[in-house]
Coordinates of C-alpha atoms in Angstrom, one line a residue:
M3 CA 36.0 24.6 -113.7
P4 CA 39.7 23.7 -113.1
H5 CA 42.2 25.9 -115.0
P6 CA 45.1 24.2 -115.4
A7 CA 47.0 27.0 -116.7
A8 CA 47.0 28.6 -113.5
R9 CA 49.7 26.3 -112.0
Q10 CA 51.9 27.5 -115.0
E11 CA 54.0 30.5 -114.4
R12 CA 55.5 31.1 -117.9
P13 CA 53.4 29.0 -120.3
D14 CA 55.6 28.2 -123.6
F15 CA 52.3 27.9 -125.7
P16 CA 52.9 28.8 -129.3
W17 CA 50.3 31.7 -129.5
V18 CA 52.1 33.6 -126.9
R19 CA 54.9 34.2 -129.0
N20 CA 52.4 36.1 -131.6
Y21 CA 51.1 38.4 -129.1
A22 CA 51.0 41.8 -130.0
P23 CA 53.4 44.1 -128.1
N24 CA 52.8 44.9 -124.6
V25 CA 50.1 41.7 -124.1
A26 CA 51.2 39.4 -121.9
W27 CA 49.2 35.9 -121.7
D28 CA 49.4 36.0 -117.7
I29 CA 46.7 37.8 -116.1
T30 CA 45.6 38.6 -112.6
V31 CA 41.7 38.3 -111.9
P32 CA 40.8 40.8 -108.6
Q33 CA 38.5 39.2 -106.4
Q34 CA 35.7 41.9 -107.1
P35 CA 32.2 42.0 -108.2
L36 CA 31.5 43.1 -111.5
F37 CA 30.0 46.5 -110.7
A38 CA 33.2 47.4 -109.1
F39 CA 34.4 48.7 -112.6
L40 CA 31.9 51.7 -112.6
D41 CA 32.6 52.4 -108.9
K42 CA 36.5 52.9 -109.6
T43 CA 35.8 54.8 -113.1
A44 CA 33.3 57.2 -111.4
E45 CA 35.7 57.7 -108.6
K46 CA 38.7 58.3 -111.2
F47 CA 37.1 59.9 -114.1
P48 CA 33.8 61.6 -112.4
S49 CA 33.3 64.1 -115.2
R50 CA 34.3 62.2 -117.9
P51 CA 31.5 61.5 -120.5
A52 CA 30.2 57.9 -119.9
I53 CA 27.3 57.7 -122.2
H54 CA 25.8 59.6 -125.3
F55 CA 22.5 58.6 -126.4
G56 CA 19.4 60.4 -128.1
G57 CA 21.3 63.8 -127.9
Q58 CA 22.0 63.6 -124.2
V59 CA 25.6 63.1 -122.7
Y60 CA 25.8 61.6 -119.2
D61 CA 29.2 61.5 -117.2
F62 CA 30.5 58.5 -114.9
R63 CA 29.5 60.5 -111.7
T64 CA 25.8 60.8 -113.2
V65 CA 25.9 57.2 -114.1
H66 CA 27.1 56.2 -111.0
N67 CA 24.7 58.1 -109.0
L68 CA 21.6 56.8 -111.1
V69 CA 22.9 52.9 -110.8
E70 CA 23.1 53.5 -106.7
R71 CA 19.4 55.1 -106.7
A72 CA 18.2 52.5 -109.0
A73 CA 19.8 49.9 -107.1
K74 CA 18.5 51.1 -103.7
G75 CA 14.9 51.2 -105.3
L76 CA 15.2 47.7 -106.6
Q77 CA 16.4 46.4 -102.9
A78 CA 13.0 48.2 -101.7
L79 CA 10.9 46.2 -104.2
G80 CA 12.3 43.0 -102.7
V81 CA 15.0 42.3 -105.3
K82 CA 17.9 41.0 -103.2
K83 CA 20.8 38.7 -103.8
G84 CA 19.8 35.5 -105.7
A85 CA 16.9 37.5 -107.4
K86 CA 16.6 37.5 -111.1
A87 CA 15.7 40.6 -112.8
G88 CA 15.4 40.9 -116.6
L89 CA 16.5 43.5 -119.0
F90 CA 14.1 43.7 -122.1
M91 CA 14.8 46.6 -124.3
P92 CA 16.9 47.5 -127.4
N93 CA 20.0 49.8 -127.0
C94 CA 19.6 52.8 -124.8
A95 CA 21.2 54.6 -121.8
Y96 CA 18.8 52.7 -119.8
S97 CA 20.8 49.1 -120.8
V98 CA 23.8 50.5 -118.9
V99 CA 22.1 51.8 -116.0
M100 CA 19.9 49.1 -115.2
Y101 CA 22.5 46.4 -116.1
Y102 CA 24.6 47.7 -113.1
A103 CA 21.8 48.7 -110.9
I104 CA 20.8 44.8 -110.9
L105 CA 24.2 44.0 -109.9
K106 CA 24.7 46.5 -107.5
A107 CA 21.4 45.4 -105.9
G108 CA 22.9 41.8 -105.7
A109 CA 20.7 40.2 -108.2
T110 CA 21.4 38.4 -111.3
V111 CA 20.7 39.9 -114.9
V112 CA 18.6 38.1 -117.3
N113 CA 18.8 39.6 -120.7
Y114 CA 15.7 39.0 -122.8
N115 CA 16.0 39.5 -126.8
P116 CA 13.1 42.2 -127.5
V117 CA 12.4 40.4 -130.8
Y118 CA 11.3 37.4 -129.1
V119 CA 7.8 36.0 -129.7
D120 CA 5.5 35.7 -126.6
R121 CA 6.2 31.9 -126.4
D122 CA 9.9 32.2 -126.3
L123 CA 9.6 34.8 -123.7
I124 CA 7.5 32.7 -121.6
V125 CA 10.0 29.8 -121.5
Q126 CA 12.8 31.8 -120.8
A127 CA 10.8 33.8 -118.1
D128 CA 9.7 30.3 -116.3
D129 CA 13.1 28.4 -116.9
S130 CA 15.1 31.6 -115.4
E131 CA 12.8 32.1 -112.6
T132 CA 12.6 35.9 -113.4
D133 CA 11.0 38.0 -110.5
I134 CA 11.3 41.4 -112.2
I135 CA 11.4 42.8 -115.8
V136 CA 12.8 46.3 -116.8
T137 CA 11.7 47.6 -120.4
I138 CA 10.9 50.7 -122.1
D139 CA 8.0 52.6 -123.1
A140 CA 7.4 51.1 -126.3
P141 CA 3.8 49.6 -126.9
P142 CA 4.8 46.5 -128.6
L143 CA 7.1 45.8 -125.9
L144 CA 4.7 46.8 -123.3
E145 CA 2.2 44.3 -124.9
K146 CA 4.8 41.4 -124.7
V147 CA 5.5 42.4 -120.8
K148 CA 2.0 42.5 -120.2
V149 CA 1.6 38.8 -121.5
L150 CA 4.6 37.9 -119.2
L151 CA 3.1 39.6 -116.2
E152 CA -0.3 37.5 -116.7
K153 CA 1.5 34.2 -117.5
T154 CA 4.7 33.9 -115.5
R155 CA 6.0 34.6 -112.1
I156 CA 7.2 37.9 -113.0
R157 CA 5.5 40.2 -110.3
K158 CA 6.6 43.6 -111.5
A159 CA 7.8 45.6 -114.6
V160 CA 9.7 49.0 -114.2
V161 CA 9.1 51.1 -117.4
C162 CA 11.9 53.4 -118.7
P163 CA 10.8 56.3 -121.0
V164 CA 13.5 55.9 -123.7
K165 CA 13.1 59.5 -125.5
Q166 CA 13.2 61.2 -122.0
N167 CA 16.2 62.5 -120.2
L168 CA 17.4 59.7 -117.6
T169 CA 16.3 62.2 -114.7
A170 CA 13.0 63.2 -116.2
T171 CA 9.8 62.5 -114.3
T172 CA 7.7 62.3 -117.5
K173 CA 5.2 59.4 -117.5
T174 CA 4.7 59.1 -121.1
L175 CA 1.5 56.8 -121.6
D176 CA -0.8 54.8 -119.7
L177 CA 0.5 51.2 -118.9
P178 CA -1.8 48.2 -119.9
A179 CA -4.1 46.8 -117.6
V180 CA -2.9 43.7 -115.8
S181 CA -4.5 41.5 -113.1
K182 CA -1.8 41.5 -110.6
P183 CA -1.6 44.5 -108.2
D184 CA 0.7 47.3 -108.5
A185 CA 2.7 45.4 -111.6
W186 CA 4.2 48.6 -113.1
L187 CA 6.6 51.3 -112.1
W188 CA 8.2 54.0 -113.8
F189 CA 11.8 54.6 -113.8
C190 CA 11.5 58.1 -112.1
D191 CA 9.6 56.2 -109.2
L192 CA 12.1 53.6 -108.9
I193 CA 14.9 56.1 -108.4
S194 CA 13.1 58.5 -106.1
N195 CA 15.4 58.3 -103.2
T196 CA 18.7 59.9 -102.0
G197 CA 20.5 57.0 -100.2
K198 CA 22.6 54.3 -101.2
P199 CA 22.0 50.5 -101.9
E200 CA 22.5 48.4 -98.8
P201 CA 26.2 46.8 -99.4
V202 CA 25.6 43.1 -100.8
T203 CA 28.4 40.5 -100.2
I204 CA 29.5 39.0 -103.4
N205 CA 31.5 35.8 -103.8
P206 CA 32.8 36.5 -107.2
D207 CA 33.5 32.7 -107.8
E208 CA 30.4 31.6 -107.1
D209 CA 27.7 34.3 -107.4
I210 CA 26.0 34.6 -110.8
A211 CA 26.2 38.2 -112.2
V212 CA 24.3 37.4 -115.6
L213 CA 22.1 34.3 -116.6
Q214 CA 22.8 34.4 -120.4
Y215 CA 20.6 32.4 -122.7
T216 CA 22.3 30.8 -125.7
G217 CA 19.8 31.5 -128.3
G218 CA 16.3 30.4 -129.4
T219 CA 14.6 27.8 -127.5
T220 CA 14.8 24.1 -128.1
G221 CA 12.2 22.8 -125.9
I222 CA 14.1 23.8 -122.8
P223 CA 16.8 26.6 -123.3
K224 CA 20.2 26.8 -121.8
G225 CA 21.0 29.4 -119.4
A226 CA 24.6 30.0 -119.0
M227 CA 25.6 30.9 -115.3
L228 CA 28.1 33.7 -115.7
T229 CA 29.6 34.4 -112.4
H230 CA 31.1 38.1 -111.5
K231 CA 34.7 36.3 -112.0
N232 CA 33.9 35.1 -115.2
L233 CA 32.8 38.5 -116.7
V234 CA 35.5 40.3 -114.6
A235 CA 38.1 38.3 -116.0
N236 CA 36.8 38.3 -119.7
T237 CA 36.5 42.1 -119.6
I238 CA 40.1 42.2 -118.3
Q239 CA 41.5 39.8 -120.7
I240 CA 39.8 42.1 -123.6
G241 CA 41.2 45.2 -122.1
Q242 CA 44.8 43.5 -122.4
W243 CA 44.0 42.9 -125.9
Y244 CA 43.0 46.4 -126.5
Y245 CA 46.5 47.3 -125.5
N246 CA 46.5 50.7 -127.0
A247 CA 43.5 51.7 -125.4
N248 CA 44.1 54.7 -123.2
D249 CA 42.0 54.8 -119.9
G250 CA 39.8 58.0 -119.5
E251 CA 40.6 59.0 -123.2
D252 CA 39.1 56.7 -125.9
S253 CA 35.7 56.2 -127.2
M254 CA 33.7 53.2 -128.8
I255 CA 30.3 53.0 -130.6
A256 CA 27.7 50.4 -129.2
V257 CA 26.1 49.4 -132.4
L258 CA 25.6 45.7 -131.4
P259 CA 22.7 44.9 -129.4
L260 CA 23.7 45.3 -125.8
F261 CA 21.7 42.4 -124.6
H262 CA 24.0 40.2 -126.6
V263 CA 26.7 38.6 -124.8
F264 CA 29.3 40.0 -127.3
A265 CA 28.4 43.5 -126.9
M266 CA 27.8 43.2 -123.3
T267 CA 31.3 42.3 -122.4
V268 CA 33.4 43.7 -125.5
V269 CA 31.6 47.0 -125.4
M270 CA 29.5 47.9 -122.6
N271 CA 31.8 46.1 -119.7
M272 CA 35.0 47.1 -121.4
S273 CA 34.1 50.6 -122.1
V274 CA 33.2 50.9 -118.3
M275 CA 36.5 49.4 -117.0
K276 CA 38.5 51.7 -119.4
G277 CA 36.5 54.9 -118.9
M278 CA 35.7 55.2 -122.5
E279 CA 32.7 57.3 -124.1
L280 CA 30.3 55.0 -125.4
F281 CA 28.1 56.1 -128.2
I282 CA 25.0 54.1 -128.3
M283 CA 22.8 53.5 -131.2
P284 CA 19.4 52.2 -131.1
Q285 CA 19.8 50.1 -134.2
F286 CA 22.0 49.7 -136.9
T287 CA 22.2 51.7 -140.4
V288 CA 25.0 52.4 -142.6
P289 CA 24.4 55.9 -143.1
E290 CA 23.9 56.7 -139.4
L291 CA 27.0 54.6 -138.1
L292 CA 29.2 56.3 -141.0
E293 CA 27.8 59.8 -139.8
L294 CA 28.7 58.8 -136.1
I295 CA 32.4 58.0 -137.0
K296 CA 32.5 60.8 -139.0
T297 CA 31.4 63.4 -136.4
Q298 CA 32.7 61.5 -133.2
K299 CA 35.9 60.1 -134.4
P300 CA 35.8 56.7 -132.0
A301 CA 38.8 54.7 -131.4
Y302 CA 36.9 51.6 -131.7
V303 CA 34.2 49.5 -133.4
A304 CA 33.0 46.4 -132.7
A305 CA 30.3 44.7 -135.1
V306 CA 29.1 41.4 -136.8
P307 CA 30.3 40.5 -140.5
T308 CA 26.8 41.6 -142.0
M309 CA 27.6 45.1 -140.7
Y310 CA 31.0 45.1 -142.3
I311 CA 29.7 43.8 -145.5
A312 CA 27.1 46.4 -145.5
M313 CA 29.6 49.4 -144.9
A314 CA 32.0 47.8 -147.5
N315 CA 29.1 47.6 -150.2
Y316 CA 28.0 51.4 -149.5
D317 CA 28.9 53.5 -152.4
R318 CA 29.5 56.5 -150.2
I319 CA 32.1 55.0 -147.9
G320 CA 34.9 56.6 -149.4
E321 CA 33.4 60.1 -148.1
Y322 CA 34.1 59.1 -144.6
D323 CA 37.5 59.6 -142.5
F324 CA 38.4 56.2 -140.5
S325 CA 41.5 57.7 -139.3
S326 CA 40.7 58.1 -135.7
I327 CA 39.9 54.3 -135.2
K328 CA 42.6 52.3 -133.9
F329 CA 40.9 49.0 -135.0
C330 CA 37.6 47.3 -135.6
L331 CA 36.5 44.0 -134.1
S332 CA 34.5 41.4 -135.9
G333 CA 32.7 38.5 -133.8
G334 CA 29.5 36.5 -134.1
A335 CA 30.1 34.8 -137.2
P336 CA 33.0 33.6 -139.6
L337 CA 34.3 36.9 -141.3
P338 CA 34.7 36.3 -145.1
A339 CA 38.7 37.1 -145.9
D340 CA 37.2 39.2 -149.1
V341 CA 34.9 41.2 -147.1
K342 CA 37.6 41.8 -144.5
R343 CA 40.1 43.0 -147.4
V344 CA 37.3 45.3 -149.2
Y345 CA 36.6 46.7 -146.4
E346 CA 40.0 47.8 -145.1
Q347 CA 40.9 49.0 -148.6
R348 CA 37.7 51.0 -148.9
T349 CA 37.6 52.4 -145.4
K350 CA 41.6 52.6 -144.9
A351 CA 40.7 51.6 -141.7
K352 CA 43.7 50.1 -139.6
L353 CA 42.3 46.6 -139.3
V354 CA 39.8 44.4 -139.0
A355 CA 40.4 41.8 -136.2
E356 CA 38.4 38.7 -136.3
G357 CA 37.6 36.8 -132.9
Y358 CA 35.7 33.7 -131.7
G359 CA 33.7 33.2 -128.7
L360 CA 30.5 31.8 -127.3
T361 CA 28.1 32.6 -124.7
E362 CA 29.4 30.0 -122.2
C363 CA 32.7 31.9 -122.4
S364 CA 31.5 35.2 -121.5
P365 CA 32.0 35.3 -124.3
V366 CA 35.6 35.7 -126.0
V367 CA 38.1 32.7 -126.3
T368 CA 40.2 33.9 -129.3
C369 CA 41.1 37.1 -131.3
N370 CA 43.7 38.0 -134.0
P371 CA 46.4 40.0 -132.7
I372 CA 46.1 43.8 -133.1
S373 CA 49.3 43.6 -135.2
P374 CA 50.9 42.6 -138.7
K375 CA 50.9 39.1 -137.5
A376 CA 47.0 38.8 -137.9
R377 CA 46.1 36.2 -140.3
A378 CA 42.8 36.4 -142.4
G379 CA 40.6 33.2 -142.1
S380 CA 42.0 32.6 -138.6
I381 CA 39.7 33.2 -135.8
G382 CA 42.9 34.4 -134.1
L383 CA 45.1 33.5 -131.2
P384 CA 43.8 32.5 -127.5
I385 CA 43.6 35.3 -125.4
P386 CA 45.5 36.0 -122.3
G387 CA 44.8 33.3 -119.5
T388 CA 43.0 31.1 -122.0
I389 CA 44.3 27.6 -123.2
V390 CA 42.7 26.3 -126.6
E391 CA 43.1 22.3 -127.2
I392 CA 41.7 20.4 -130.0
I393 CA 40.5 17.1 -129.1
S394 CA 39.7 14.2 -131.0
L395 CA 36.4 13.5 -132.5
E396 CA 37.0 10.0 -132.1
D397 CA 37.2 9.6 -128.2
G398 CA 36.5 13.0 -127.2
K399 CA 39.5 13.2 -124.7
T400 CA 42.7 12.8 -126.5
P401 CA 44.6 16.2 -127.4
L402 CA 45.4 16.5 -131.0
P403 CA 48.7 17.7 -132.6
A404 CA 49.1 21.1 -134.7
G405 CA 47.2 20.9 -138.0
E406 CA 44.9 18.0 -137.1
R407 CA 41.1 18.4 -136.9
G408 CA 39.1 17.8 -133.8
E409 CA 36.8 19.7 -131.3
I410 CA 38.0 23.2 -130.4
C411 CA 38.0 23.0 -126.6
C412 CA 39.2 25.5 -124.2
T413 CA 39.9 26.5 -120.5
G414 CA 40.0 30.0 -118.7
P415 CA 38.9 32.1 -116.1
Q416 CA 35.8 32.9 -118.4
V417 CA 34.4 29.7 -118.6
M418 CA 30.8 29.7 -117.2
K419 CA 29.9 27.9 -114.2
G420 CA 27.3 25.8 -115.6
Y421 CA 23.9 25.6 -117.2
Y422 CA 21.2 26.7 -114.9
K423 CA 19.1 24.2 -113.5
N424 CA 20.8 21.6 -116.2
P425 CA 23.4 19.5 -114.8
Q426 CA 23.2 17.0 -117.6
A427 CA 23.9 19.6 -120.3
T428 CA 26.7 21.0 -118.1
A429 CA 28.3 17.5 -117.7
E430 CA 28.2 16.8 -121.6
V431 CA 29.9 19.9 -122.2
T432 CA 32.3 20.4 -119.4
R433 CA 34.4 16.9 -119.7
D434 CA 37.7 16.4 -118.4
G435 CA 38.0 20.0 -117.0
R436 CA 37.4 21.6 -120.8
L437 CA 34.8 23.4 -122.3
H438 CA 33.7 21.4 -125.5
T439 CA 32.5 24.1 -128.0
G440 CA 30.7 22.1 -130.5
D441 CA 33.0 23.6 -133.3
V442 CA 35.7 21.6 -135.4
G443 CA 38.9 23.2 -136.1
Y444 CA 42.5 22.9 -135.8
I445 CA 45.6 25.1 -134.4
D446 CA 48.5 25.6 -136.8
E447 CA 52.1 25.5 -135.3
D448 CA 52.3 29.2 -134.5
G449 CA 48.8 29.2 -132.4
F450 CA 46.4 30.5 -134.7
V451 CA 42.9 28.7 -134.5
Y452 CA 40.8 28.0 -137.4
I453 CA 37.0 26.8 -137.6
V454 CA 36.3 24.4 -140.6
D455 CA 32.9 23.2 -139.7
R456 CA 30.1 23.1 -136.7
V457 CA 29.3 20.0 -134.6
K458 CA 25.8 21.6 -134.0
D459 CA 23.6 22.4 -136.4
L460 CA 22.6 25.8 -135.3
I461 CA 22.2 28.6 -137.9
L462 CA 24.2 32.0 -137.7
V463 CA 22.2 34.8 -139.0
G464 CA 24.0 37.9 -138.9
G465 CA 25.5 37.0 -135.6
Y466 CA 22.6 35.7 -133.8
N467 CA 22.0 31.9 -133.0
V468 CA 18.7 30.0 -134.9
Y469 CA 18.0 26.7 -133.6
P470 CA 16.7 24.8 -136.6
R471 CA 14.9 22.1 -134.2
H472 CA 13.0 25.1 -132.5
V473 CA 12.0 26.4 -136.2
E474 CA 10.8 22.8 -137.1
E475 CA 8.6 22.2 -134.2
V476 CA 6.8 25.6 -135.2
I477 CA 6.5 24.4 -138.8
Y478 CA 5.3 21.1 -137.5
A479 CA 2.4 22.4 -135.6
H480 CA 0.8 23.4 -138.9
P481 CA -2.0 20.7 -139.9
A482 CA -0.9 20.1 -143.3
I483 CA 3.0 19.5 -142.5
E484 CA 4.1 15.8 -142.5
E485 CA 7.8 16.2 -142.8
C486 CA 10.2 19.0 -142.3
I487 CA 13.9 19.8 -142.4
V488 CA 15.2 23.3 -141.5
A489 CA 18.9 24.2 -142.4
G490 CA 21.0 27.4 -142.6
V491 CA 22.1 28.1 -146.3
P492 CA 25.1 30.4 -147.2
D493 CA 24.1 33.9 -147.6
K494 CA 26.3 36.8 -148.9
L495 CA 24.6 39.4 -146.6
R496 CA 23.8 37.7 -143.3
G497 CA 26.2 34.8 -143.1
E498 CA 23.3 32.1 -143.3
A499 CA 19.7 32.2 -144.1
V500 CA 17.1 30.1 -142.7
H501 CA 15.7 27.5 -145.4
A502 CA 12.8 25.1 -144.6
W503 CA 11.8 22.1 -146.6
V504 CA 8.7 20.5 -146.3
K505 CA 6.5 17.3 -147.1
L506 CA 2.9 18.0 -146.9
R507 CA 0.2 15.4 -145.6
P508 CA -1.5 13.5 -148.2
G509 CA -4.5 15.4 -149.5
E510 CA -3.4 18.7 -147.9
S511 CA -2.8 21.6 -149.7
V512 CA -0.8 25.0 -148.4
S513 CA 1.2 27.6 -150.4
V514 CA 4.3 28.9 -149.6
D515 CA 2.7 32.5 -148.8
T516 CA 0.2 30.9 -146.5
L517 CA 2.6 29.0 -144.6
R518 CA 5.0 32.1 -144.3
A519 CA 2.0 34.1 -143.1
W520 CA 0.9 31.4 -140.5
L521 CA 4.8 31.3 -139.2
H522 CA 4.9 34.9 -138.9
D523 CA 3.9 35.6 -135.2
K524 CA 4.9 32.2 -134.1
L525 CA 8.6 32.9 -135.0
S526 CA 11.1 35.9 -134.5
P527 CA 12.2 37.6 -137.4
I528 CA 15.8 36.1 -137.3
E529 CA 14.1 32.7 -137.3
L530 CA 11.4 33.0 -140.0
P531 CA 12.5 31.3 -142.9
K532 CA 13.9 33.2 -145.8
K533 CA 12.9 30.5 -148.5
I534 CA 10.4 27.6 -147.9
H535 CA 10.6 24.7 -150.4
I536 CA 7.3 22.6 -150.8
R537 CA 8.5 18.9 -152.1
N538 CA 6.1 16.5 -153.4
E539 CA 8.4 13.6 -152.6
P540 CA 9.6 12.4 -149.0
L541 CA 12.6 14.3 -147.5
P542 CA 15.6 12.0 -147.5
K543 CA 16.1 9.6 -144.4
T544 CA 18.8 7.5 -143.0
A545 CA 18.9 3.6 -143.0
V546 CA 17.0 3.7 -139.6
G547 CA 14.7 6.1 -141.0
K548 CA 15.3 9.3 -139.5
L549 CA 15.3 12.6 -141.6
S550 CA 18.7 13.2 -143.2
K551 CA 19.6 16.8 -143.1
R552 CA 23.2 16.0 -144.7
D553 CA 21.6 14.1 -147.5
L554 CA 19.1 16.6 -148.3
L555 CA 21.9 19.6 -148.6
V556 CA 23.9 17.1 -151.0
Q557 CA 20.7 16.7 -152.9
E558 CA 20.0 20.5 -153.2
G559 CA 23.9 21.2 -154.0
I560 CA 24.5 23.2 -150.8
Q561 CA 27.7 23.2 -149.3
K562 CA 27.9 24.5 -145.6
R563 CA 31.1 26.6 -144.8

């Protein structure tokens, strides 16, 4: 996608004047593969702790060595440039090692959400053309991988013993039987070599580093093709924003799932680039996160609003010392101003900076400055190298002046190459050289961006996208359902909650509990409706007979944020 800002030496954008000290709009994106960050950091800080997980500590020299051996092992399995390798695991040390190993082998990473049900996994595997998948030795995940081995083109699964040391040779359990020969391989066997991988020539502008799916499926999912340049650029952009981060000195907590694009870039890639210590949490609990902050004294925390809500409401939060934290970053969903205020007051944290991004932008587009100029309620300023424009909703191409509402559009080196095998969808969102985000907002005279509504109907549950149409399709599969509307309803804890309204077929009878039980293994936990409303009367419709979500929400007295 063209980047018009590249032609301007010193652009006079209003947001540049409000940047924090030492942050410049101009950036240089080196022509390098994404894994070069690890190569350089391991050379510069070989004995610096890189990963803390499960009571084990691994320095950058060790991580780099394991990445090289795993990459060579992948190449021996036929994984080469153009191949797709899936990562299917919760947060662990292997998340980092195998991510960079796949890249170093020349392949493309495909991140899979471990809470997805079989149906969604199969659709993503087929659409992405994944060749090999990496998982951990957790029986529920192994059973899902077994399904993928039997029902998709995936021919090989690498199993990592999550509770073992990365260099352990223990094989912790018997793996499920599958029809494909030699389908399973333990991580210790993958790295049973001492050589380096064959060098792979990477074109950063064209070669896909990560195929990141935008969320739950809607029939055919959309995989955003993020090139090496896209991800190198966004990592550098965030590194500029973290202007007070000292290379080889600071640390960060990885509490967000690393398979999510937010954590992948802002937490993992950024930490590797800056030589930070990364404390990986397998899952989020308030006591464990606060104890980690207390004992390890990290410089940075990145989380979604629901995590800040949970911490702000924790009755013992005043007992913990947050003085080591330079700032906290919030993304994935709108951060309520009251939550930000209460959290900062109760923790005495320096600042919670709210940002905004989307999968298609690797993901960060805007962020509040790390300075007193930050504005509550705003998603911040366009980050270095990025132009944000508000485009008319009437014609879809006219830029609007400050204060007027329209669609938020952006350009920048972090904008995706396109959607995988979906040129039509790519053309729809990349008109006139801009990425159309589908969000409605405005920019004030100082360059701060605000979101006021969403063009799309997606529901944000704790920072994760839930697609109503997908949930509706599953509900419609129940024989008693005649009509169905799924929508997001404001929720104090998770931002939004999934609600479903259904009308039963004449003569049919089903209870809410029975319907929820029927849906339980067909939807992921984040997609499962928090509340199901069974109505006797038909659901509201437009003049042409289409179900009207807007009219339904009006009837229910629900106001979307």
